[in-house]
Amino acid sequence: MNFLQTMGRRFGVFALLLALFLTGCNKPAPEQAVRAQLQALQAAIDARDAAAVEALLADDFIGNDGLDRRGAKRLAAGIFLRYRDVGAKLGPVAVELRGDADAVARFNLLATGGVGGLLPERGQAYRVETGWRYVDGEWKLRSAGWKAAL
């Protein structure tokens, strides 16, 4: 085997290892993944899609006053039926990692609802704390607590 063939094989092995390494690095950092899930939740609310909201929740989700996963889906569906225009605007999000598979995200939220006019008929600001768990390759919302910000 000549020098060029040896170098070509070494380069090929190096390129393969580099490609495998970079593929493994494509998984977003936990903080970024939690933020992406929050954006997906906001998109589901903006799309008025209660099933998409439910899909982001862990099986053992718990919210204010004992709200469970099914209750959260029913609550979302009820709000979507009552208000034609529903909005959720998140303020800056602070994500705190608690190990490899748990995180807490805190933020302020402006929830609005109306029947289609230029301005929302109802609006409320909340302080929100959400708990997240890494389950089967994705971050799921395991808990949510909110209270009026004013």
mmCIF file of C-alpha atoms in Angstrom:
data_model
loop_
_atom_site.group_PDB
_atom_site.id
_atom_site.type_symbol
_atom_site.label_atom_id
_atom_site.label_comp_id
_atom_site.label_asym_id
_atom_site.label_seq_id
_atom_site.Cartn_x
_atom_site.Cartn_y
_atom_site.Cartn_z
ATOM 1 C CA MET A 1 0.000 0.000 0.000
ATOM 2 C CA ASN A 2 1.479 3.354 -0.931
ATOM 3 C CA PHE A 3 1.524 6.521 1.137
ATOM 4 C CA LEU A 4 -1.451 8.132 -0.640
ATOM 5 C CA GLN A 5 -3.672 5.077 -0.123
ATOM 6 C CA THR A 6 -2.766 4.941 3.571
ATOM 7 C CA MET A 7 -3.493 8.639 4.023
ATOM 8 C CA GLY A 8 -6.732 8.323 2.060
ATOM 9 C CA ARG A 9 -7.970 5.510 4.324
ATOM 10 C CA ARG A 10 -6.968 7.407 7.467
ATOM 11 C CA PHE A 11 -8.755 10.493 6.200
ATOM 12 C CA GLY A 12 -11.844 8.382 5.406
ATOM 13 C CA VAL A 13 -11.863 6.905 8.934
ATOM 14 C CA PHE A 14 -11.332 10.384 10.415
ATOM 15 C CA ALA A 15 -14.187 11.809 8.333
ATOM 16 C CA LEU A 16 -16.488 8.965 9.407
ATOM 17 C CA LEU A 17 -15.655 9.476 13.083
ATOM 18 C CA LEU A 18 -16.142 13.233 12.734
ATOM 19 C CA ALA A 19 -19.531 12.711 11.076
ATOM 20 C CA LEU A 20 -20.627 10.351 13.862
ATOM 21 C CA PHE A 21 -19.440 12.810 16.495
ATOM 22 C CA LEU A 22 -21.235 15.736 14.897
ATOM 23 C CA THR A 23 -24.416 13.686 14.488
ATOM 24 C CA GLY A 24 -24.323 12.900 18.187
ATOM 25 C CA CYS A 25 -23.870 16.582 18.972
ATOM 26 C CA ASN A 26 -27.008 17.612 17.080
ATOM 27 C CA LYS A 27 -29.193 16.917 20.106
ATOM 28 C CA PRO A 28 -30.059 20.323 21.553
ATOM 29 C CA ALA A 29 -28.867 21.207 25.020
ATOM 30 C CA PRO A 30 -31.526 20.555 27.687
ATOM 31 C CA GLU A 31 -32.164 24.257 28.276
ATOM 32 C CA GLN A 32 -32.696 24.850 24.550
ATOM 33 C CA ALA A 33 -34.955 21.798 24.317
ATOM 34 C CA VAL A 34 -37.148 23.017 27.203
ATOM 35 C CA ARG A 35 -37.398 26.448 25.565
ATOM 36 C CA ALA A 36 -38.375 24.760 22.280
ATOM 37 C CA GLN A 37 -41.125 22.824 24.072
ATOM 38 C CA LEU A 38 -42.432 26.059 25.572
ATOM 39 C CA GLN A 39 -42.532 27.525 22.068
ATOM 40 C CA ALA A 40 -44.391 24.418 20.875
ATOM 41 C CA LEU A 41 -46.887 24.889 23.715
ATOM 42 C CA GLN A 42 -47.400 28.520 22.748
ATOM 43 C CA ALA A 43 -47.856 27.477 19.094
ATOM 44 C CA ALA A 44 -50.447 24.862 20.126
ATOM 45 C CA ILE A 45 -52.357 27.521 22.065
ATOM 46 C CA ASP A 46 -52.128 29.986 19.171
ATOM 47 C CA ALA A 47 -53.411 27.228 16.840
ATOM 48 C CA ARG A 48 -56.250 26.486 19.301
ATOM 49 C CA ASP A 49 -55.234 22.805 19.282
ATOM 50 C CA ALA A 50 -56.128 21.125 22.589
ATOM 51 C CA ALA A 51 -54.760 17.757 21.408
ATOM 52 C CA ALA A 52 -51.373 19.346 20.661
ATOM 53 C CA VAL A 53 -51.400 20.904 24.136
ATOM 54 C CA GLU A 54 -52.114 17.500 25.678
ATOM 55 C CA ALA A 55 -49.335 15.846 23.639
ATOM 56 C CA LEU A 56 -46.759 18.075 25.378
ATOM 57 C CA LEU A 57 -47.893 16.986 28.853
ATOM 58 C CA ALA A 58 -46.426 14.099 30.835
ATOM 59 C CA ASP A 59 -48.831 11.292 31.704
ATOM 60 C CA ASP A 60 -48.713 12.329 35.369
ATOM 61 C CA PHE A 61 -49.058 16.076 34.696
ATOM 62 C CA ILE A 62 -50.376 18.116 37.620
ATOM 63 C CA GLY A 63 -51.448 21.754 37.614
ATOM 64 C CA ASN A 64 -53.177 24.223 39.908
ATOM 65 C CA ASP A 65 -55.951 22.797 42.080
ATOM 66 C CA GLY A 66 -55.122 19.195 41.077
ATOM 67 C CA LEU A 67 -55.610 19.750 37.358
ATOM 68 C CA ASP A 68 -54.506 16.568 35.563
ATOM 69 C CA ARG A 69 -53.588 15.844 31.937
ATOM 70 C CA ARG A 70 -57.158 15.174 30.777
ATOM 71 C CA GLY A 71 -58.435 18.159 32.721
ATOM 72 C CA ALA A 72 -55.822 20.394 31.101
ATOM 73 C CA LYS A 73 -56.940 19.252 27.660
ATOM 74 C CA ARG A 74 -60.603 19.898 28.567
ATOM 75 C CA LEU A 75 -59.711 23.318 30.001
ATOM 76 C CA ALA A 76 -57.844 24.247 26.813
ATOM 77 C CA ALA A 77 -60.726 23.028 24.628
ATOM 78 C CA GLY A 78 -63.225 25.016 26.712
ATOM 79 C CA ILE A 79 -61.184 28.191 26.466
ATOM 80 C CA PHE A 80 -60.785 27.700 22.709
ATOM 81 C CA LEU A 81 -64.559 27.323 22.369
ATOM 82 C CA ARG A 82 -65.334 30.351 24.518
ATOM 83 C CA TYR A 83 -62.844 32.722 22.898
ATOM 84 C CA ARG A 84 -62.309 32.875 19.160
ATOM 85 C CA ASP A 85 -58.995 34.708 19.592
ATOM 86 C CA VAL A 86 -56.777 33.208 22.270
ATOM 87 C CA GLY A 87 -53.221 34.320 22.845
ATOM 88 C CA ALA A 88 -50.358 33.516 25.177
ATOM 89 C CA LYS A 89 -47.337 35.791 25.195
ATOM 90 C CA LEU A 90 -44.385 34.616 27.263
ATOM 91 C CA GLY A 91 -41.982 36.999 28.923
ATOM 92 C CA PRO A 92 -38.317 36.121 29.388
ATOM 93 C CA VAL A 93 -37.911 32.474 30.385
ATOM 94 C CA ALA A 94 -35.476 31.364 33.088
ATOM 95 C CA VAL A 95 -34.632 27.652 32.859
ATOM 96 C CA GLU A 96 -33.048 25.882 35.820
ATOM 97 C CA LEU A 97 -31.698 22.386 35.172
ATOM 98 C CA ARG A 98 -32.009 19.902 38.009
ATOM 99 C CA GLY A 99 -29.939 16.975 36.842
ATOM 100 C CA ASP A 100 -30.035 15.356 33.412
ATOM 101 C CA ALA A 101 -33.771 14.713 33.223
ATOM 102 C CA ASP A 102 -35.478 17.470 35.238
ATOM 103 C CA ALA A 103 -35.831 21.201 34.713
ATOM 104 C CA VAL A 104 -37.875 24.132 35.962
ATOM 105 C CA ALA A 105 -38.856 27.066 33.740
ATOM 106 C CA ARG A 106 -40.195 30.318 35.174
ATOM 107 C CA PHE A 107 -41.703 33.167 33.210
ATOM 108 C CA ASN A 108 -44.453 35.763 33.090
ATOM 109 C CA LEU A 109 -47.356 35.128 30.762
ATOM 110 C CA LEU A 110 -49.939 37.450 29.267
ATOM 111 C CA ALA A 111 -53.057 35.459 28.403
ATOM 112 C CA THR A 112 -55.629 37.154 26.189
ATOM 113 C CA GLY A 113 -58.988 36.135 24.783
ATOM 114 C CA GLY A 114 -61.628 37.791 22.660
ATOM 115 C CA VAL A 115 -64.301 37.173 20.113
ATOM 116 C CA GLY A 116 -62.420 38.592 17.175
ATOM 117 C CA GLY A 117 -62.216 42.333 17.729
ATOM 118 C CA LEU A 118 -59.072 44.402 17.366
ATOM 119 C CA LEU A 119 -58.316 44.306 21.095
ATOM 120 C CA PRO A 120 -58.792 41.346 23.420
ATOM 121 C CA GLU A 121 -61.850 41.528 25.634
ATOM 122 C CA ARG A 122 -60.071 39.743 28.458
ATOM 123 C CA GLY A 123 -56.477 39.629 29.488
ATOM 124 C CA GLN A 124 -54.569 38.533 32.551
ATOM 125 C CA ALA A 125 -50.901 38.487 33.494
ATOM 126 C CA TYR A 126 -49.606 35.454 35.377
ATOM 127 C CA ARG A 127 -46.407 34.317 37.043
ATOM 128 C CA VAL A 128 -45.811 30.756 35.906
ATOM 129 C CA GLU A 129 -43.529 27.996 37.113
ATOM 130 C CA THR A 130 -43.366 24.825 35.044
ATOM 131 C CA GLY A 131 -41.625 21.542 35.762
ATOM 132 C CA TRP A 132 -40.211 19.465 32.929
ATOM 133 C CA ARG A 133 -39.047 15.845 32.712
ATOM 134 C CA TYR A 134 -37.043 14.156 29.956
ATOM 135 C CA VAL A 135 -39.148 11.153 28.866
ATOM 136 C CA ASP A 136 -38.401 8.818 25.966
ATOM 137 C CA GLY A 137 -36.220 11.307 24.120
ATOM 138 C CA GLU A 138 -38.251 14.471 24.650
ATOM 139 C CA TRP A 139 -39.070 16.977 27.364
ATOM 140 C CA LYS A 140 -42.610 16.694 28.747
ATOM 141 C CA LEU A 141 -44.426 19.177 30.961
ATOM 142 C CA ARG A 142 -44.902 17.418 34.313
ATOM 143 C CA SER A 143 -46.248 20.327 36.363
ATOM 144 C CA ALA A 144 -47.472 23.882 36.018
ATOM 145 C CA GLY A 145 -48.399 26.418 38.635
ATOM 146 C CA TRP A 146 -49.626 29.935 37.973
ATOM 147 C CA LYS A 147 -50.927 32.881 39.915
ATOM 148 C CA ALA A 148 -52.077 36.334 38.941
ATOM 149 C CA ALA A 149 -49.113 38.667 38.552
ATOM 150 C CA LEU A 150 -50.907 41.748 39.869
#
